[in-house]
Tab-separated table of N, CA and C and ligand atoms in Angstrom:
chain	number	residue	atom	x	y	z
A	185	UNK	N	122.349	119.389	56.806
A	185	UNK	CA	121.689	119.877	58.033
A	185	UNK	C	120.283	119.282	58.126
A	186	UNK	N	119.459	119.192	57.193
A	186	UNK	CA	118.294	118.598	56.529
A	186	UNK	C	118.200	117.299	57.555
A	187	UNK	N	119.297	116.519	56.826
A	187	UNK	CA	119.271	115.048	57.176
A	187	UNK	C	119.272	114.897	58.915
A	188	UNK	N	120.691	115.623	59.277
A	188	UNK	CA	120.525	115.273	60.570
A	188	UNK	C	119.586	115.994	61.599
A	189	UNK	N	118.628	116.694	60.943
A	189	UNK	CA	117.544	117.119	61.704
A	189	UNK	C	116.672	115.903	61.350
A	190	UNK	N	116.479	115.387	60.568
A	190	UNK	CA	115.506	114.558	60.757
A	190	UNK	C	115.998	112.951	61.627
A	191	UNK	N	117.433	113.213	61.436
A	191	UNK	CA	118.021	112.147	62.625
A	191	UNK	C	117.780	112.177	63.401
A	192	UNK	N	117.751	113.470	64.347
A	192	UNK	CA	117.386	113.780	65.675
A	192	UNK	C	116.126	113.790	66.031
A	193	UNK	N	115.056	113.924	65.115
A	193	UNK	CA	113.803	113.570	65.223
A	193	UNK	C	113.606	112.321	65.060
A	194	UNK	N	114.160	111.216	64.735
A	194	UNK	CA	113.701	110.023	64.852
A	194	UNK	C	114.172	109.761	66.247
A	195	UNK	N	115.200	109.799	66.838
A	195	UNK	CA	115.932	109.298	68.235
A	195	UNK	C	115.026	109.791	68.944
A	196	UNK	N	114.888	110.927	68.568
A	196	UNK	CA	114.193	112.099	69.863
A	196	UNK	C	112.491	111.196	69.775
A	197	UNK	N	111.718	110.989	68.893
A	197	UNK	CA	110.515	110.196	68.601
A	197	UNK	C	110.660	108.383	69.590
A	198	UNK	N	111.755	107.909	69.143
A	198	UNK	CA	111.793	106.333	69.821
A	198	UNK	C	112.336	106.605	71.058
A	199	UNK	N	112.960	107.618	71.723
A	199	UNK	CA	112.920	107.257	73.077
A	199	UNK	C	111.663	107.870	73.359
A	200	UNK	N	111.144	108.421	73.138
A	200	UNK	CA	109.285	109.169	73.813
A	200	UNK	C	108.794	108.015	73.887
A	201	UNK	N	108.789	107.042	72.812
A	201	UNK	CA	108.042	106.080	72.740
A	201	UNK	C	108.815	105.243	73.476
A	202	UNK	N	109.361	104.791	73.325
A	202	UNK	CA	110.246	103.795	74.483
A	202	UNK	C	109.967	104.201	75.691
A	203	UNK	N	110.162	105.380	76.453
A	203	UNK	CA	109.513	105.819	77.647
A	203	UNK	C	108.181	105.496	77.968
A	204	UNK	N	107.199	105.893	77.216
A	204	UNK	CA	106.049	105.377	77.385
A	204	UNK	C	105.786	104.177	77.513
A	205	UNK	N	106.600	103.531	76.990
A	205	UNK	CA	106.348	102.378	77.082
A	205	UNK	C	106.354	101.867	78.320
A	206	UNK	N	108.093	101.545	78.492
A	206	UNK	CA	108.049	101.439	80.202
A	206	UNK	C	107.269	102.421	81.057
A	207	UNK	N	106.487	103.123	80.680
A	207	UNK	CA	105.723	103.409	82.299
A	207	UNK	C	104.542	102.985	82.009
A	208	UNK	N	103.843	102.569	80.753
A	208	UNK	CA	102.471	101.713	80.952
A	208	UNK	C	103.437	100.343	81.334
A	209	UNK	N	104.320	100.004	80.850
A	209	UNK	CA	104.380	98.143	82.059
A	209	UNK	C	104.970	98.399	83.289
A	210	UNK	N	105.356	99.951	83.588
A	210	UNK	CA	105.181	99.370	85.234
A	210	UNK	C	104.366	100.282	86.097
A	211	UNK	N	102.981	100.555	84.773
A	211	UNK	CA	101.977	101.558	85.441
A	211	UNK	C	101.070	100.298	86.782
A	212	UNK	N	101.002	100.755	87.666
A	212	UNK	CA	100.336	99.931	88.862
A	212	UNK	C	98.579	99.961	88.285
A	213	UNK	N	98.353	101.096	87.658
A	213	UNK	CA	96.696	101.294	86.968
A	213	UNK	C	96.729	100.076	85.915
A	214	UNK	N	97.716	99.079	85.913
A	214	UNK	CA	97.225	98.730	84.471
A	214	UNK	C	97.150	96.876	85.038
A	215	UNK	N	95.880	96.324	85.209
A	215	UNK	CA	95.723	95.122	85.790
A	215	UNK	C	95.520	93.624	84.851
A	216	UNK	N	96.431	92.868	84.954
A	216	UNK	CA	96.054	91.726	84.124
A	216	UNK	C	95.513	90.423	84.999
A	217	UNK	N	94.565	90.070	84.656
A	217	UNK	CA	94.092	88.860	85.635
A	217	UNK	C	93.899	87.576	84.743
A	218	UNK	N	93.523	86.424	85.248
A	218	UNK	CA	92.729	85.200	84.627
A	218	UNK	C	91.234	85.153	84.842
A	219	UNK	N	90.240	84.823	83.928
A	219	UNK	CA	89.585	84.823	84.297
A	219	UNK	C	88.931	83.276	85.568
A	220	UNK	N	87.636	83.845	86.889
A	220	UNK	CA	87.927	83.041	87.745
A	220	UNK	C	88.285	83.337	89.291
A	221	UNK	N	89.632	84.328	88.475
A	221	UNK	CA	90.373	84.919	89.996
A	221	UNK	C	89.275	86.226	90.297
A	222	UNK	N	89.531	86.235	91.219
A	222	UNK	CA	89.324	87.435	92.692
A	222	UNK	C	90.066	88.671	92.189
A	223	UNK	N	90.078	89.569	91.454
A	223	UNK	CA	90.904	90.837	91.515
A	223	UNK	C	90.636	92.013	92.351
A	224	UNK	N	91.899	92.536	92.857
A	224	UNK	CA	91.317	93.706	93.553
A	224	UNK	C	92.102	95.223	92.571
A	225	UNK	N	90.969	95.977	92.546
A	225	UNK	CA	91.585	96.562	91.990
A	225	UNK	C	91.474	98.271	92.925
A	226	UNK	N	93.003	98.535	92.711
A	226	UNK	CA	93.369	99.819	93.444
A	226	UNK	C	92.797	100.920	93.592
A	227	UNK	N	92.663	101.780	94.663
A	227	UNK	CA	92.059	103.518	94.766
A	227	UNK	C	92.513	103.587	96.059
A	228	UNK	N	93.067	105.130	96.194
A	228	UNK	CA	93.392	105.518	96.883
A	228	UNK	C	92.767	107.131	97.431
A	229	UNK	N	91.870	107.354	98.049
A	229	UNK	CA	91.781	108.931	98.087
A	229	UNK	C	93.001	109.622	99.255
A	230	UNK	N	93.232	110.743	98.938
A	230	UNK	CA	94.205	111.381	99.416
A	230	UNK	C	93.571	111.740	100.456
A	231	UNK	N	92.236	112.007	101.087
A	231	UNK	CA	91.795	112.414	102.502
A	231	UNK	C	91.030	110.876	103.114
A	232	UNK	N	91.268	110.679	104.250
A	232	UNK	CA	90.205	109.126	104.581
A	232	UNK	C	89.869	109.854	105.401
A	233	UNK	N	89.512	110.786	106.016
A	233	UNK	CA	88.223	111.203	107.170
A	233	UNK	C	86.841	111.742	106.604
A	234	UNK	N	86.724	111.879	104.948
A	234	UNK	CA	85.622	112.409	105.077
A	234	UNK	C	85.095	112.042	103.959
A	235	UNK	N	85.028	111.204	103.509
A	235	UNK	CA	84.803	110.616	102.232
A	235	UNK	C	82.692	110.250	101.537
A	236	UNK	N	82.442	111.191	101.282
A	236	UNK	CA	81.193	111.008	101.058
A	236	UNK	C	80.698	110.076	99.880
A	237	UNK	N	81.107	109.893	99.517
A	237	UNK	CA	80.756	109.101	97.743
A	237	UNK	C	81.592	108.280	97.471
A	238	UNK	N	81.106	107.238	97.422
A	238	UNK	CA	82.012	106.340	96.545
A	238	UNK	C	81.714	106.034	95.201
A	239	UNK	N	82.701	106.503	93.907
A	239	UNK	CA	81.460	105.344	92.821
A	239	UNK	C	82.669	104.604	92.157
A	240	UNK	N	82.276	103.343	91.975
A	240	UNK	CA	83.104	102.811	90.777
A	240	UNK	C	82.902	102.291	89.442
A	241	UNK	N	82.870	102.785	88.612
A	241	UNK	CA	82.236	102.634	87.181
A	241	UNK	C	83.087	102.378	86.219
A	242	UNK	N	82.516	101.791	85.289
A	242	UNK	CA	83.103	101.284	83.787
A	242	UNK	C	82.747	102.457	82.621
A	243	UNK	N	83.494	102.636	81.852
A	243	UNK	CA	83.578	103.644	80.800
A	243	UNK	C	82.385	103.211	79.780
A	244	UNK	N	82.074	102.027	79.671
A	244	UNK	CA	81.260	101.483	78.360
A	244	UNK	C	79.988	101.206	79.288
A	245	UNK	N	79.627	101.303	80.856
A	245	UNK	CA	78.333	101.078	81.458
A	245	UNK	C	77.732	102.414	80.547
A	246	UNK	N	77.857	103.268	80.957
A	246	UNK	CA	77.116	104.274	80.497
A	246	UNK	C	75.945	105.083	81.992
A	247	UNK	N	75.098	105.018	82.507
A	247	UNK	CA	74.681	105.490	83.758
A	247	UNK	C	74.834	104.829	84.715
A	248	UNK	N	74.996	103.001	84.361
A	248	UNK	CA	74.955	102.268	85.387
A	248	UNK	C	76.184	102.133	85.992
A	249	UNK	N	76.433	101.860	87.177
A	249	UNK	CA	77.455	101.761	87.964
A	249	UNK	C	78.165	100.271	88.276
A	250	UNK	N	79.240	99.997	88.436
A	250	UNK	CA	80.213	98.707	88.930
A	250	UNK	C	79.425	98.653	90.343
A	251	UNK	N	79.273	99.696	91.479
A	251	UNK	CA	79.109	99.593	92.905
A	251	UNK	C	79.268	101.387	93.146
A	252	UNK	N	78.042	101.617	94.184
A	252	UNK	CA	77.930	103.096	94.684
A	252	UNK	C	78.290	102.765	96.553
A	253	UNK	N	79.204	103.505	96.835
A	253	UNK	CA	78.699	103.491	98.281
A	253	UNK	C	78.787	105.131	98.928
A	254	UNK	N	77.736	104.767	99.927
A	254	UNK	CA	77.650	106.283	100.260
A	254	UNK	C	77.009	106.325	101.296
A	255	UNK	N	77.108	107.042	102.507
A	255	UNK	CA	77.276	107.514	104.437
A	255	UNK	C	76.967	105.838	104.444
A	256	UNK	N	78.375	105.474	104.464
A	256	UNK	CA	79.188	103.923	105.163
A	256	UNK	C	77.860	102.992	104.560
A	257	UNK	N	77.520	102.982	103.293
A	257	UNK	CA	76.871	101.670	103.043
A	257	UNK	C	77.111	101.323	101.567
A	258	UNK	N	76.647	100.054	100.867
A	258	UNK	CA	76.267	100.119	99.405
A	258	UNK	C	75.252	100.572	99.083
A	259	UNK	N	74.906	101.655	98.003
A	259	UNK	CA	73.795	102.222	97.703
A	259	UNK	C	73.301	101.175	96.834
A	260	UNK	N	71.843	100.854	96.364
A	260	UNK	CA	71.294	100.148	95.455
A	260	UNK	C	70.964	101.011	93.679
A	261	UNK	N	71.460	101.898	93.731
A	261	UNK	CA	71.748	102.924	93.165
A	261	UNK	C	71.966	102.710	91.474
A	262	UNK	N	71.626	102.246	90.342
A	262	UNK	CA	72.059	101.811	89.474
A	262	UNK	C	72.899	100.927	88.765
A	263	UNK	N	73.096	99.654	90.020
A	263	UNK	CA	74.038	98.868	89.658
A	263	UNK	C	74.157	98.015	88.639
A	264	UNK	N	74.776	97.740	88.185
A	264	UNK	CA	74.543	96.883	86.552
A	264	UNK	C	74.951	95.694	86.639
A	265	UNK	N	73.801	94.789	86.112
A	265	UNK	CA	73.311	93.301	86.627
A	265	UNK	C	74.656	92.548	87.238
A	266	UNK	N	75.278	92.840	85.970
A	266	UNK	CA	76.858	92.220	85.878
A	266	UNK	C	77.796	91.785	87.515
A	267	UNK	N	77.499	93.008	88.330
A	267	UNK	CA	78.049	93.382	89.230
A	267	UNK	C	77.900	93.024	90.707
A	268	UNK	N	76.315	92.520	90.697
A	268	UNK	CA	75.846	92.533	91.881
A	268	UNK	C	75.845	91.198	92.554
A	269	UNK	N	76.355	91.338	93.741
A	269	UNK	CA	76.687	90.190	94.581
A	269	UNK	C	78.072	89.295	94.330
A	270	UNK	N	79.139	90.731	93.532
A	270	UNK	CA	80.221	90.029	93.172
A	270	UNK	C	81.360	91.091	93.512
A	271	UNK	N	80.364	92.130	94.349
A	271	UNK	CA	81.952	93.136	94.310
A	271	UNK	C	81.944	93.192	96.204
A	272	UNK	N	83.109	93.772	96.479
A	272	UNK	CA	83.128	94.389	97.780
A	272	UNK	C	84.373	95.343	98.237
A	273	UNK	N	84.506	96.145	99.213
A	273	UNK	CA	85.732	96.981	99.157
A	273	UNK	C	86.695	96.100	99.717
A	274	UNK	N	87.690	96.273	99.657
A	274	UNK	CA	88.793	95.812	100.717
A	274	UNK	C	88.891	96.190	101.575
A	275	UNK	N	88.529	97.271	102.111
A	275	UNK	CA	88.288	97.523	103.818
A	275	UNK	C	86.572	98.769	103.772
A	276	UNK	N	86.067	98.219	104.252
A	276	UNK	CA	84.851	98.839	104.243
A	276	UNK	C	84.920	99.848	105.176
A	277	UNK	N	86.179	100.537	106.248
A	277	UNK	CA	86.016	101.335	107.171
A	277	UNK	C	86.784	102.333	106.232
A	278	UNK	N	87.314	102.040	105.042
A	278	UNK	CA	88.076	103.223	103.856
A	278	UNK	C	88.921	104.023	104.842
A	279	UNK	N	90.021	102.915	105.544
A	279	UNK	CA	91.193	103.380	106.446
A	279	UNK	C	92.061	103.944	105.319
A	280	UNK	N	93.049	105.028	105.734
A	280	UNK	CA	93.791	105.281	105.007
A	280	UNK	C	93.505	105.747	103.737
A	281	UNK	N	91.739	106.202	103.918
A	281	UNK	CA	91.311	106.595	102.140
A	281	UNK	C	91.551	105.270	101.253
A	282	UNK	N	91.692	104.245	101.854
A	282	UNK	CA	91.676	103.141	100.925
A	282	UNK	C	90.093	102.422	100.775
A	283	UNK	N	90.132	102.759	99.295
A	283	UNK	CA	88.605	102.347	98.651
A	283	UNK	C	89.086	101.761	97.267
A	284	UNK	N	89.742	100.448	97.884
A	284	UNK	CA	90.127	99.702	96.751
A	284	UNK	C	88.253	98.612	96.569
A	285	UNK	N	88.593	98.161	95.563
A	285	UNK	CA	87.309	97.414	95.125
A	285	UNK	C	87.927	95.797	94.806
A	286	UNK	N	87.610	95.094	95.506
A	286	UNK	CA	87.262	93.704	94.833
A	286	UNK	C	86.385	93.329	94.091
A	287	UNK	N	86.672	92.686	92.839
A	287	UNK	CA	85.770	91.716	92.320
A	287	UNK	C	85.918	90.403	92.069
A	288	UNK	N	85.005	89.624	92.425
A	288	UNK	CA	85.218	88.269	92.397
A	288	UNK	C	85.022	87.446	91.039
A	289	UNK	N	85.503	86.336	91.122
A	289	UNK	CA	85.215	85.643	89.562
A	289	UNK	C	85.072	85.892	88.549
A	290	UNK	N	85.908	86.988	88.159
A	290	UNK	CA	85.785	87.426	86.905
A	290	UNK	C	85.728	86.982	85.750
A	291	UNK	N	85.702	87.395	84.495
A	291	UNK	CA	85.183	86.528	83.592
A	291	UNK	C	86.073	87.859	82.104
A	292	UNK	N	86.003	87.655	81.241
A	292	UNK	CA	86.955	87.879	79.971
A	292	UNK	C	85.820	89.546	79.996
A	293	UNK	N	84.466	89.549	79.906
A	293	UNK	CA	83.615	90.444	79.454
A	293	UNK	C	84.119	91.663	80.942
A	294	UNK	N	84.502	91.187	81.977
A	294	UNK	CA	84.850	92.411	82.890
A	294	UNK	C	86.397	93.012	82.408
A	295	UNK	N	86.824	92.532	81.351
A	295	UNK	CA	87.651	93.908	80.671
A	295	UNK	C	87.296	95.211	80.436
A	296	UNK	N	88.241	96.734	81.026
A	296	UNK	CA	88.001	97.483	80.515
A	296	UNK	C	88.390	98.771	81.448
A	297	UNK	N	88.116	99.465	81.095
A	297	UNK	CA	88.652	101.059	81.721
A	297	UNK	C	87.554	101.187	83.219
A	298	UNK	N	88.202	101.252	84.151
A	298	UNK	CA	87.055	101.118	85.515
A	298	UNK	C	87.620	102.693	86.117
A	299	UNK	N	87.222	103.317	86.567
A	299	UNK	CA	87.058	104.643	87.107
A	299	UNK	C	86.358	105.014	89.121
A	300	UNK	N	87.343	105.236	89.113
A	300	UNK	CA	87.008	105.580	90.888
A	300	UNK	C	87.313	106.886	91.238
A	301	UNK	N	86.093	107.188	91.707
A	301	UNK	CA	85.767	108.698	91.481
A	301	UNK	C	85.083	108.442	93.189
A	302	UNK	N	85.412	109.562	93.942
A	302	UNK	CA	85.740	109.971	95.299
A	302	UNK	C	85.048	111.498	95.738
A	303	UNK	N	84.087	111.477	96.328
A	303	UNK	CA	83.881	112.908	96.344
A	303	UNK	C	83.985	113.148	97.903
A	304	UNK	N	84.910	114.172	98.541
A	304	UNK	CA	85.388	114.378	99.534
A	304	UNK	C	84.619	115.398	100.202
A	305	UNK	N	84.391	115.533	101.562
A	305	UNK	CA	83.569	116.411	102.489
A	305	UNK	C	84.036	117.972	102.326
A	306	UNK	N	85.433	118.057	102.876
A	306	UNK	CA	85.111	119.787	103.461
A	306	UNK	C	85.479	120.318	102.062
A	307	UNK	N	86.366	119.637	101.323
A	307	UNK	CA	86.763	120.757	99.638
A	307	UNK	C	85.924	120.645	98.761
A	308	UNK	N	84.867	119.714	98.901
A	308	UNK	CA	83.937	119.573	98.310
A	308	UNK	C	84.169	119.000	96.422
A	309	UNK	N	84.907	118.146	96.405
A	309	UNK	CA	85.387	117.988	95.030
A	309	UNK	C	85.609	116.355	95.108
A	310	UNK	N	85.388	116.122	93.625
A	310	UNK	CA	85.416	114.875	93.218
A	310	UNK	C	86.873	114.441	92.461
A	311	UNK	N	87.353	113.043	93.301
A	311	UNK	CA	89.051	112.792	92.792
A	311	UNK	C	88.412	111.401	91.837
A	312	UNK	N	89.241	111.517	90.832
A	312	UNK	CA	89.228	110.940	89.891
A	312	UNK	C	90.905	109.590	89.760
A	313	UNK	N	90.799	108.428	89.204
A	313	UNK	CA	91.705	107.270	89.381
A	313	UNK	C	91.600	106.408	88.152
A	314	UNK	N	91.809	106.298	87.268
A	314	UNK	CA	91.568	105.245	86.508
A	314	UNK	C	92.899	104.090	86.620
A	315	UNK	N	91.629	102.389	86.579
A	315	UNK	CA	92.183	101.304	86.409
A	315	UNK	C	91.900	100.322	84.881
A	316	UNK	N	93.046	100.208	84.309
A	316	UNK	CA	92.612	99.382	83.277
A	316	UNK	C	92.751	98.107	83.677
A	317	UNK	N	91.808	96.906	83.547
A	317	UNK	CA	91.991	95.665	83.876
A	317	UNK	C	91.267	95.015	82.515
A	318	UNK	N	92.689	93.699	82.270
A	318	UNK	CA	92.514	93.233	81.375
A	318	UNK	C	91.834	91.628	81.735
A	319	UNK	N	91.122	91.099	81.045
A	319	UNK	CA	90.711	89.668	81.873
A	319	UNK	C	91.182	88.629	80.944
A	320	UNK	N	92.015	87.565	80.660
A	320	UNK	CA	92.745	86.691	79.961
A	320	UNK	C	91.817	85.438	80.550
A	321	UNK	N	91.940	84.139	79.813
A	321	UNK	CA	91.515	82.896	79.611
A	321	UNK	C	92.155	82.149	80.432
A	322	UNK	N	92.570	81.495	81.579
A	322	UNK	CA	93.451	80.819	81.758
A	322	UNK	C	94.485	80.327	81.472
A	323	UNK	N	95.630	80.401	81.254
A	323	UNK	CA	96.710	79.581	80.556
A	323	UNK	C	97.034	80.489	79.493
A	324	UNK	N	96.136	81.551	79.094
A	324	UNK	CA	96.619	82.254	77.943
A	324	UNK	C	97.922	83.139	78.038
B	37	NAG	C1	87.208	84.471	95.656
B	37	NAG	O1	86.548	85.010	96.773
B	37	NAG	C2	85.511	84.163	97.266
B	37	NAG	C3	84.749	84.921	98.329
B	37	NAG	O2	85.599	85.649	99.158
B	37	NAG	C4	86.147	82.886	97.778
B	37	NAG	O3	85.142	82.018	98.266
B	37	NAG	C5	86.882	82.208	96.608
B	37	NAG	O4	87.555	81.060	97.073
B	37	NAG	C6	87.876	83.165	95.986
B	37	NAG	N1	88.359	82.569	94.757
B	37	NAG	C7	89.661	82.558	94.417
B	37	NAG	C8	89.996	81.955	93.101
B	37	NAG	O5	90.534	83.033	95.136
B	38	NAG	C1	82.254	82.031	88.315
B	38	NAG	O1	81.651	82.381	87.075
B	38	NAG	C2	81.383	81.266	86.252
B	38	NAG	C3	80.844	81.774	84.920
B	38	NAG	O2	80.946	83.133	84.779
B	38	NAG	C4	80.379	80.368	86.939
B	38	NAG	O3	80.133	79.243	86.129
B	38	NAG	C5	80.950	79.914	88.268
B	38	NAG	O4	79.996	79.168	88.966
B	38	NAG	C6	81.344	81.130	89.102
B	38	NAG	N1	82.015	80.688	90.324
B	38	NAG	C7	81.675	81.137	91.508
B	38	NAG	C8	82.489	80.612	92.637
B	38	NAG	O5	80.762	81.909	91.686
């Protein structure tokens, strides 16, 4: 009885993991680029009429920000050197709550956990999104 309990805990263990697996490769959060290219990377808020805040940040910036926007502009707001004069939204009228972010020319060092965080008018609450984007060498 011993044994085949621990049988069933191994099967029962490799498909968890096998599952996981397939849903980080066909998680849409999870971005591989070259470096060079143009990436855009995804956000979606669930309300587009009232969207007060935009921020998009990196886990390892620490206060500084990827890009702030806020009542329909870019804020100058803590942006980190890295960033500036290289990002923009994909639709700046955030139709459809779409506040996806472009960045241009990326480079191997813009790897990493990016975070889009949304703070909405009448519920008054901040939506949270994480994108992992990986940045590869050309040809690699
Ligand atoms: C990236 O975007 C810039 C500005 O929109 C454009 O000039 C450039 O050709 C694009 N580069 C690539 C590799 O698509
Ligand atoms: C892209 O970045 C590289 C180095 O990071 C730089 O040499 C190159 O001029 C940049 N290209 C554009 C189009 O800005």
């Amino acid at each position: 009885v011993t044994w085949l309990t621990w049988l069933c805990c191994i099967v029962y263990f490799d498909s968890f993991n096998l599952a996981a697996l397939l849903v980080s490769l066909s998680d849409p959060n999870i971005i591989t680029a070259e470096s060079g290219q143009n990436v855009t990377l995804p956000c979606r808020a669930s309300n587009n009429n009232n969207i007060i805040i935009l921020e998009w940040s990196r886990a390892d910036l620490g206060t500084q920000h990827v890009v702030v926007y806020r009542d329909g502009q870019f804020a100058p707001d803590d942006q980190h050197p890295s960033f500036k004069d290289r990002v923009d939204l994909q639709d700046r009228q955030m139709k459809d709550g779409d506040v996806s972010l472009i960045l241009n020319n990326v480079t191997t060092a813009d790897s990493g956990t990016y975070e889009c965080r949304v703070l909405m008018g009448e519920i008054h609450s901040w939506e949270l999104n994480i994108i992992y984007l990986r940045v590869v060498a050309p040809g690699e």
